[in-house]
């Protein structure tokens, strides 16, 4: 099966891309790396009237580092991050996470902005960048309005005391995740986050410094708290629950291993 016919444009700047996208009578899609959109076009799961190619927009390939954060342009590839062409202000977390995404061929083309915009519940960045919990609203759904696009992703700089852990359960390397656990504790910034990803919906996030499945509890990792959260979010199968519990527990173990 091949895509239906569509018009194609390759603008040179963000303003032109947004202007092209503002057609109330057309179905418009942006494309950057195309690692997710390409197969969907071939299967006719997406049938746009107009495809706007963002690879010629230099603004979306910029990286700006400040004392507080890193601003990563939406068209920066996973391989750019994996190979260290982008500063890692997250104490190695960005490079580690990028290196675990799919296969090298995918990482060479796939972009961070495209992954975030696509909002696939099983995507590594969706769970790893837990601050996007308010941006992702559901399966392949986000808060972008028609004619809007992601220009950049802002990653706060972690302090020297920060600890993080990320663990993904997949059938084999490169496959979509069945479960993702992510943990971040940064005493210097007063942040504690634990995330369950790849649930089939938006990530489950503990963002408060209070009640979370802490491995420092006297009786160990709070599995029941995780199971209750999964149940409340529609994950009721005991086997699926156990896989998610194990992924998050191992993420905690990695975060606090030393």
JSON list of N, CA, C and O in Angstrom, two decimals, residues 106-149:
[
{"chain": "A", "resi": 106, "resn": "UNK", "atom": "N", "xyz": [17.19, 4.54, 12.74]},
{"chain": "A", "resi": 106, "resn": "UNK", "atom": "CA", "xyz": [16.07, 5.37, 13.20]},
{"chain": "A", "resi": 106, "resn": "UNK", "atom": "C", "xyz": [16.60, 6.59, 13.94]},
{"chain": "A", "resi": 106, "resn": "UNK", "atom": "O", "xyz": [16.11, 7.71, 13.75]},
{"chain": "A", "resi": 107, "resn": "UNK", "atom": "N", "xyz": [17.62, 6.40, 14.77]},
{"chain": "A", "resi": 107, "resn": "UNK", "atom": "CA", "xyz": [18.16, 7.51, 15.54]},
{"chain": "A", "resi": 107, "resn": "UNK", "atom": "C", "xyz": [18.83, 8.55, 14.64]},
{"chain": "A", "resi": 107, "resn": "UNK", "atom": "O", "xyz": [18.89, 9.73, 14.98]},
{"chain": "A", "resi": 108, "resn": "UNK", "atom": "N", "xyz": [19.35, 8.10, 13.50]},
{"chain": "A", "resi": 108, "resn": "UNK", "atom": "CA", "xyz": [19.99, 9.04, 12.57]},
{"chain": "A", "resi": 108, "resn": "UNK", "atom": "C", "xyz": [18.98, 10.01, 11.96]},
{"chain": "A", "resi": 108, "resn": "UNK", "atom": "O", "xyz": [19.35, 11.13, 11.58]},
{"chain": "A", "resi": 109, "resn": "UNK", "atom": "N", "xyz": [17.74, 9.60, 11.85]},
{"chain": "A", "resi": 109, "resn": "UNK", "atom": "CA", "xyz": [16.73, 10.41, 11.19]},
{"chain": "A", "resi": 109, "resn": "UNK", "atom": "C", "xyz": [15.69, 10.97, 12.16]},
{"chain": "A", "resi": 109, "resn": "UNK", "atom": "O", "xyz": [15.20, 12.09, 11.99]},
{"chain": "A", "resi": 110, "resn": "UNK", "atom": "N", "xyz": [15.32, 10.18, 13.17]},
{"chain": "A", "resi": 110, "resn": "UNK", "atom": "CA", "xyz": [14.27, 10.59, 14.08]},
{"chain": "A", "resi": 110, "resn": "UNK", "atom": "C", "xyz": [14.67, 11.81, 14.91]},
{"chain": "A", "resi": 110, "resn": "UNK", "atom": "O", "xyz": [15.83, 11.97, 15.28]},
{"chain": "A", "resi": 111, "resn": "UNK", "atom": "N", "xyz": [13.71, 12.67, 15.20]},
{"chain": "A", "resi": 111, "resn": "UNK", "atom": "CA", "xyz": [14.00, 13.92, 15.92]},
{"chain": "A", "resi": 111, "resn": "UNK", "atom": "C", "xyz": [13.29, 13.96, 17.27]},
{"chain": "A", "resi": 111, "resn": "UNK", "atom": "O", "xyz": [12.24, 13.33, 17.45]},
{"chain": "A", "resi": 112, "resn": "UNK", "atom": "N", "xyz": [13.84, 14.73, 18.17]},
{"chain": "A", "resi": 112, "resn": "UNK", "atom": "CA", "xyz": [13.24, 14.84, 19.50]},
{"chain": "A", "resi": 112, "resn": "UNK", "atom": "C", "xyz": [11.89, 15.54, 19.43]},
{"chain": "A", "resi": 112, "resn": "UNK", "atom": "O", "xyz": [10.93, 15.14, 20.08]},
{"chain": "A", "resi": 113, "resn": "UNK", "atom": "N", "xyz": [11.79, 16.58, 18.59]},
{"chain": "A", "resi": 113, "resn": "UNK", "atom": "CA", "xyz": [10.53, 17.28, 18.45]},
{"chain": "A", "resi": 113, "resn": "UNK", "atom": "C", "xyz": [9.46, 16.42, 17.82]},
{"chain": "A", "resi": 113, "resn": "UNK", "atom": "O", "xyz": [8.28, 16.47, 18.21]},
{"chain": "A", "resi": 114, "resn": "UNK", "atom": "N", "xyz": [9.86, 15.62, 16.84]},
{"chain": "A", "resi": 114, "resn": "UNK", "atom": "CA", "xyz": [8.91, 14.72, 16.20]},
{"chain": "A", "resi": 114, "resn": "UNK", "atom": "C", "xyz": [8.39, 13.68, 17.16]},
{"chain": "A", "resi": 114, "resn": "UNK", "atom": "O", "xyz": [7.20, 13.37, 17.17]},
{"chain": "A", "resi": 115, "resn": "UNK", "atom": "N", "xyz": [9.26, 13.13, 17.99]},
{"chain": "A", "resi": 115, "resn": "UNK", "atom": "CA", "xyz": [8.85, 12.13, 18.96]},
{"chain": "A", "resi": 115, "resn": "UNK", "atom": "C", "xyz": [7.88, 12.71, 19.98]},
{"chain": "A", "resi": 115, "resn": "UNK", "atom": "O", "xyz": [6.85, 12.11, 20.29]},
{"chain": "A", "resi": 116, "resn": "UNK", "atom": "N", "xyz": [8.20, 13.90, 20.48]},
{"chain": "A", "resi": 116, "resn": "UNK", "atom": "CA", "xyz": [7.32, 14.54, 21.45]},
{"chain": "A", "resi": 116, "resn": "UNK", "atom": "C", "xyz": [5.97, 14.87, 20.83]},
{"chain": "A", "resi": 116, "resn": "UNK", "atom": "O", "xyz": [4.91, 14.64, 21.43]},
{"chain": "A", "resi": 117, "resn": "UNK", "atom": "N", "xyz": [5.98, 15.39, 19.60]},
{"chain": "A", "resi": 117, "resn": "UNK", "atom": "CA", "xyz": [4.73, 15.76, 18.94]},
{"chain": "A", "resi": 117, "resn": "UNK", "atom": "C", "xyz": [3.87, 14.54, 18.64]},
{"chain": "A", "resi": 117, "resn": "UNK", "atom": "O", "xyz": [2.64, 14.60, 18.69]},
{"chain": "A", "resi": 118, "resn": "UNK", "atom": "N", "xyz": [4.52, 13.43, 18.28]},
{"chain": "A", "resi": 118, "resn": "UNK", "atom": "CA", "xyz": [3.79, 12.21, 17.92]},
{"chain": "A", "resi": 118, "resn": "UNK", "atom": "C", "xyz": [3.04, 11.63, 19.12]},
{"chain": "A", "resi": 118, "resn": "UNK", "atom": "O", "xyz": [2.00, 10.99, 18.96]},
{"chain": "A", "resi": 119, "resn": "UNK", "atom": "N", "xyz": [3.60, 11.83, 20.31]},
{"chain": "A", "resi": 119, "resn": "UNK", "atom": "CA", "xyz": [2.93, 11.44, 21.57]},
{"chain": "A", "resi": 119, "resn": "UNK", "atom": "C", "xyz": [2.59, 9.96, 21.63]},
{"chain": "A", "resi": 119, "resn": "UNK", "atom": "O", "xyz": [1.53, 9.57, 22.13]},
{"chain": "A", "resi": 120, "resn": "UNK", "atom": "N", "xyz": [3.50, 9.13, 21.15]},
{"chain": "A", "resi": 120, "resn": "UNK", "atom": "CA", "xyz": [3.33, 7.68, 21.27]},
{"chain": "A", "resi": 120, "resn": "UNK", "atom": "C", "xyz": [3.59, 7.29, 22.73]},
{"chain": "A", "resi": 120, "resn": "UNK", "atom": "O", "xyz": [4.66, 7.57, 23.26]},
{"chain": "A", "resi": 121, "resn": "UNK", "atom": "N", "xyz": [2.64, 6.64, 23.40]},
{"chain": "A", "resi": 121, "resn": "UNK", "atom": "CA", "xyz": [2.83, 6.30, 24.81]},
{"chain": "A", "resi": 121, "resn": "UNK", "atom": "C", "xyz": [4.06, 5.45, 25.08]},
{"chain": "A", "resi": 121, "resn": "UNK", "atom": "O", "xyz": [4.61, 5.46, 26.19]},
{"chain": "A", "resi": 122, "resn": "UNK", "atom": "N", "xyz": [4.51, 4.67, 24.07]},
{"chain": "A", "resi": 122, "resn": "UNK", "atom": "CA", "xyz": [5.65, 3.78, 24.25]},
{"chain": "A", "resi": 122, "resn": "UNK", "atom": "C", "xyz": [6.98, 4.44, 23.91]},
{"chain": "A", "resi": 122, "resn": "UNK", "atom": "O", "xyz": [8.02, 3.80, 24.00]},
{"chain": "A", "resi": 123, "resn": "UNK", "atom": "N", "xyz": [6.97, 5.72, 23.54]},
{"chain": "A", "resi": 123, "resn": "UNK", "atom": "CA", "xyz": [8.20, 6.41, 23.14]},
{"chain": "A", "resi": 123, "resn": "UNK", "atom": "C", "xyz": [9.06, 6.76, 24.36]},
{"chain": "A", "resi": 123, "resn": "UNK", "atom": "O", "xyz": [8.54, 7.16, 25.41]},
{"chain": "A", "resi": 124, "resn": "UNK", "atom": "N", "xyz": [10.37, 6.64, 24.21]},
{"chain": "A", "resi": 124, "resn": "UNK", "atom": "CA", "xyz": [11.30, 6.89, 25.32]},
{"chain": "A", "resi": 124, "resn": "UNK", "atom": "C", "xyz": [11.23, 8.34, 25.81]},
{"chain": "A", "resi": 124, "resn": "UNK", "atom": "O", "xyz": [11.24, 8.59, 27.01]},
{"chain": "A", "resi": 125, "resn": "UNK", "atom": "N", "xyz": [11.21, 9.29, 24.86]},
{"chain": "A", "resi": 125, "resn": "UNK", "atom": "CA", "xyz": [11.21, 10.70, 25.28]},
{"chain": "A", "resi": 125, "resn": "UNK", "atom": "C", "xyz": [9.94, 11.06, 26.04]},
{"chain": "A", "resi": 125, "resn": "UNK", "atom": "O", "xyz": [9.95, 11.92, 26.91]},
{"chain": "A", "resi": 126, "resn": "UNK", "atom": "N", "xyz": [8.82, 10.43, 25.69]},
{"chain": "A", "resi": 126, "resn": "UNK", "atom": "CA", "xyz": [7.56, 10.75, 26.36]},
{"chain": "A", "resi": 126, "resn": "UNK", "atom": "C", "xyz": [7.64, 10.44, 27.85]},
{"chain": "A", "resi": 126, "resn": "UNK", "atom": "O", "xyz": [7.13, 11.18, 28.69]},
{"chain": "A", "resi": 127, "resn": "UNK", "atom": "N", "xyz": [8.28, 9.34, 28.20]},
{"chain": "A", "resi": 127, "resn": "UNK", "atom": "CA", "xyz": [8.46, 8.99, 29.61]},
{"chain": "A", "resi": 127, "resn": "UNK", "atom": "C", "xyz": [9.65, 9.72, 30.21]},
{"chain": "A", "resi": 127, "resn": "UNK", "atom": "O", "xyz": [9.61, 10.16, 31.36]},
{"chain": "A", "resi": 128, "resn": "UNK", "atom": "N", "xyz": [10.74, 9.84, 29.45]},
{"chain": "A", "resi": 128, "resn": "UNK", "atom": "CA", "xyz": [11.97, 10.43, 29.98]},
{"chain": "A", "resi": 128, "resn": "UNK", "atom": "C", "xyz": [11.85, 11.92, 30.25]},
{"chain": "A", "resi": 128, "resn": "UNK", "atom": "O", "xyz": [12.41, 12.43, 31.22]},
{"chain": "A", "resi": 129, "resn": "UNK", "atom": "N", "xyz": [11.12, 12.63, 29.40]},
{"chain": "A", "resi": 129, "resn": "UNK", "atom": "CA", "xyz": [10.91, 14.06, 29.61]},
{"chain": "A", "resi": 129, "resn": "UNK", "atom": "C", "xyz": [9.60, 14.24, 30.36]},
{"chain": "A", "resi": 129, "resn": "UNK", "atom": "O", "xyz": [8.60, 14.69, 29.81]},
{"chain": "A", "resi": 130, "resn": "UNK", "atom": "N", "xyz": [9.61, 13.91, 31.62]},
{"chain": "A", "resi": 130, "resn": "UNK", "atom": "CA", "xyz": [8.37, 13.85, 32.40]},
{"chain": "A", "resi": 130, "resn": "UNK", "atom": "C", "xyz": [7.66, 15.20, 32.51]},
{"chain": "A", "resi": 130, "resn": "UNK", "atom": "O", "xyz": [6.47, 15.25, 32.81]},
{"chain": "A", "resi": 131, "resn": "UNK", "atom": "N", "xyz": [8.37, 16.29, 32.24]},
{"chain": "A", "resi": 131, "resn": "UNK", "atom": "CA", "xyz": [7.75, 17.60, 32.32]},
{"chain": "A", "resi": 131, "resn": "UNK", "atom": "C", "xyz": [6.68, 17.79, 31.25]},
{"chain": "A", "resi": 131, "resn": "UNK", "atom": "O", "xyz": [5.89, 18.72, 31.32]},
{"chain": "A", "resi": 132, "resn": "UNK", "atom": "N", "xyz": [6.66, 16.90, 30.24]},
{"chain": "A", "resi": 132, "resn": "UNK", "atom": "CA", "xyz": [5.67, 17.05, 29.17]},
{"chain": "A", "resi": 132, "resn": "UNK", "atom": "C", "xyz": [4.34, 16.42, 29.52]},
{"chain": "A", "resi": 132, "resn": "UNK", "atom": "O", "xyz": [3.47, 16.26, 28.66]},
{"chain": "A", "resi": 133, "resn": "UNK", "atom": "N", "xyz": [4.16, 16.06, 30.80]},
{"chain": "A", "resi": 133, "resn": "UNK", "atom": "CA", "xyz": [2.92, 15.40, 31.20]},
{"chain": "A", "resi": 133, "resn": "UNK", "atom": "C", "xyz": [1.69, 16.26, 30.89]},
{"chain": "A", "resi": 133, "resn": "UNK", "atom": "O", "xyz": [0.60, 15.73, 30.64]},
{"chain": "A", "resi": 134, "resn": "UNK", "atom": "N", "xyz": [1.83, 17.59, 30.92]},
{"chain": "A", "resi": 134, "resn": "UNK", "atom": "CA", "xyz": [0.70, 18.45, 30.62]},
{"chain": "A", "resi": 134, "resn": "UNK", "atom": "C", "xyz": [0.55, 18.67, 29.12]},
{"chain": "A", "resi": 134, "resn": "UNK", "atom": "O", "xyz": [-0.49, 19.14, 28.66]},
{"chain": "A", "resi": 135, "resn": "UNK", "atom": "N", "xyz": [1.58, 18.34, 28.33]},
{"chain": "A", "resi": 135, "resn": "UNK", "atom": "CA", "xyz": [1.53, 18.50, 26.88]},
{"chain": "A", "resi": 135, "resn": "UNK", "atom": "C", "xyz": [0.88, 17.29, 26.22]},
{"chain": "A", "resi": 135, "resn": "UNK", "atom": "O", "xyz": [0.06, 17.43, 25.31]},
{"chain": "A", "resi": 136, "resn": "UNK", "atom": "N", "xyz": [1.21, 16.10, 26.70]},
{"chain": "A", "resi": 136, "resn": "UNK", "atom": "CA", "xyz": [0.61, 14.88, 26.17]},
{"chain": "A", "resi": 136, "resn": "UNK", "atom": "C", "xyz": [-0.72, 14.65, 26.88]},
{"chain": "A", "resi": 136, "resn": "UNK", "atom": "O", "xyz": [-0.78, 14.55, 28.10]},
{"chain": "A", "resi": 137, "resn": "UNK", "atom": "N", "xyz": [-1.79, 14.57, 26.10]},
{"chain": "A", "resi": 137, "resn": "UNK", "atom": "CA", "xyz": [-3.13, 14.43, 26.68]},
{"chain": "A", "resi": 137, "resn": "UNK", "atom": "C", "xyz": [-3.71, 13.03, 26.53]},
{"chain": "A", "resi": 137, "resn": "UNK", "atom": "O", "xyz": [-4.71, 12.69, 27.15]},
{"chain": "A", "resi": 138, "resn": "UNK", "atom": "N", "xyz": [-3.09, 12.19, 25.68]},
{"chain": "A", "resi": 138, "resn": "UNK", "atom": "CA", "xyz": [-3.60, 10.85, 25.46]},
{"chain": "A", "resi": 138, "resn": "UNK", "atom": "C", "xyz": [-2.75, 10.14, 24.43]},
{"chain": "A", "resi": 138, "resn": "UNK", "atom": "O", "xyz": [-1.64, 10.56, 24.10]},
{"chain": "A", "resi": 139, "resn": "UNK", "atom": "N", "xyz": [-3.29, 9.03, 23.88]},
{"chain": "A", "resi": 139, "resn": "UNK", "atom": "CA", "xyz": [-2.57, 8.25, 22.88]},
{"chain": "A", "resi": 139, "resn": "UNK", "atom": "C", "xyz": [-2.51, 9.04, 21.56]},
{"chain": "A", "resi": 139, "resn": "UNK", "atom": "O", "xyz": [-3.54, 9.35, 20.97]},
{"chain": "A", "resi": 140, "resn": "UNK", "atom": "N", "xyz": [-1.30, 9.39, 21.14]},
{"chain": "A", "resi": 140, "resn": "UNK", "atom": "CA", "xyz": [-1.08, 10.19, 19.94]},
{"chain": "A", "resi": 140, "resn": "UNK", "atom": "C", "xyz": [-1.83, 11.53, 19.99]},
{"chain": "A", "resi": 140, "resn": "UNK", "atom": "O", "xyz": [-2.20, 12.07, 18.95]},
{"chain": "A", "resi": 141, "resn": "UNK", "atom": "N", "xyz": [-2.02, 12.05, 21.17]},
{"chain": "A", "resi": 141, "resn": "UNK", "atom": "CA", "xyz": [-2.74, 13.32, 21.34]},
{"chain": "A", "resi": 141, "resn": "UNK", "atom": "C", "xyz": [-1.92, 14.27, 22.20]},
{"chain": "A", "resi": 141, "resn": "UNK", "atom": "O", "xyz": [-1.31, 13.86, 23.19]},
{"chain": "A", "resi": 142, "resn": "UNK", "atom": "N", "xyz": [-1.93, 15.55, 21.82]},
{"chain": "A", "resi": 142, "resn": "UNK", "atom": "CA", "xyz": [-1.23, 16.58, 22.61]},
{"chain": "A", "resi": 142, "resn": "UNK", "atom": "C", "xyz": [-2.01, 17.88, 22.53]},
{"chain": "A", "resi": 142, "resn": "UNK", "atom": "O", "xyz": [-3.09, 17.94, 21.94]},
{"chain": "A", "resi": 143, "resn": "UNK", "atom": "N", "xyz": [-1.46, 18.91, 23.13]},
{"chain": "A", "resi": 143, "resn": "UNK", "atom": "CA", "xyz": [-2.17, 20.18, 23.22]},
{"chain": "A", "resi": 143, "resn": "UNK", "atom": "C", "xyz": [-1.92, 21.11, 22.03]},
{"chain": "A", "resi": 143, "resn": "UNK", "atom": "O", "xyz": [-2.41, 22.23, 22.02]},
{"chain": "A", "resi": 144, "resn": "UNK", "atom": "N", "xyz": [-1.17, 20.65, 21.02]},
{"chain": "A", "resi": 144, "resn": "UNK", "atom": "CA", "xyz": [-0.93, 21.48, 19.85]},
{"chain": "A", "resi": 144, "resn": "UNK", "atom": "C", "xyz": [-2.24, 21.75, 19.11]},
{"chain": "A", "resi": 144, "resn": "UNK", "atom": "O", "xyz": [-3.01, 20.83, 18.82]},
{"chain": "A", "resi": 145, "resn": "UNK", "atom": "N", "xyz": [-2.47, 23.00, 18.77]},
{"chain": "A", "resi": 145, "resn": "UNK", "atom": "CA", "xyz": [-3.64, 23.37, 17.97]},
{"chain": "A", "resi": 145, "resn": "UNK", "atom": "C", "xyz": [-3.27, 23.31, 16.49]},
{"chain": "A", "resi": 145, "resn": "UNK", "atom": "O", "xyz": [-2.09, 23.31, 16.14]},
{"chain": "A", "resi": 146, "resn": "UNK", "atom": "N", "xyz": [-4.25, 23.24, 15.59]},
{"chain": "A", "resi": 146, "resn": "UNK", "atom": "CA", "xyz": [-3.95, 23.26, 14.16]},
{"chain": "A", "resi": 146, "resn": "UNK", "atom": "C", "xyz": [-3.09, 24.48, 13.79]},
{"chain": "A", "resi": 146, "resn": "UNK", "atom": "O", "xyz": [-3.35, 25.59, 14.23]},
{"chain": "A", "resi": 147, "resn": "UNK", "atom": "N", "xyz": [-2.04, 24.23, 13.02]},
{"chain": "A", "resi": 147, "resn": "UNK", "atom": "CA", "xyz": [-1.15, 25.32, 12.63]},
{"chain": "A", "resi": 147, "resn": "UNK", "atom": "C", "xyz": [-0.03, 25.58, 13.61]},
{"chain": "A", "resi": 147, "resn": "UNK", "atom": "O", "xyz": [0.82, 26.45, 13.36]},
{"chain": "A", "resi": 148, "resn": "UNK", "atom": "N", "xyz": [0.04, 24.83, 14.73]},
{"chain": "A", "resi": 148, "resn": "UNK", "atom": "CA", "xyz": [1.12, 24.98, 15.70]},
{"chain": "A", "resi": 148, "resn": "UNK", "atom": "C", "xyz": [2.12, 23.83, 15.54]},
{"chain": "A", "resi": 148, "resn": "UNK", "atom": "O", "xyz": [1.77, 22.75, 15.08]},
{"chain": "A", "resi": 149, "resn": "UNK", "atom": "N", "xyz": [3.37, 24.10, 15.94]},
{"chain": "A", "resi": 149, "resn": "UNK", "atom": "CA", "xyz": [4.40, 23.06, 15.93]},
{"chain": "A", "resi": 149, "resn": "UNK", "atom": "C", "xyz": [5.33, 23.25, 17.12]},
{"chain": "A", "resi": 149, "resn": "UNK", "atom": "O", "xyz": [5.39, 24.33, 17.71]}
]
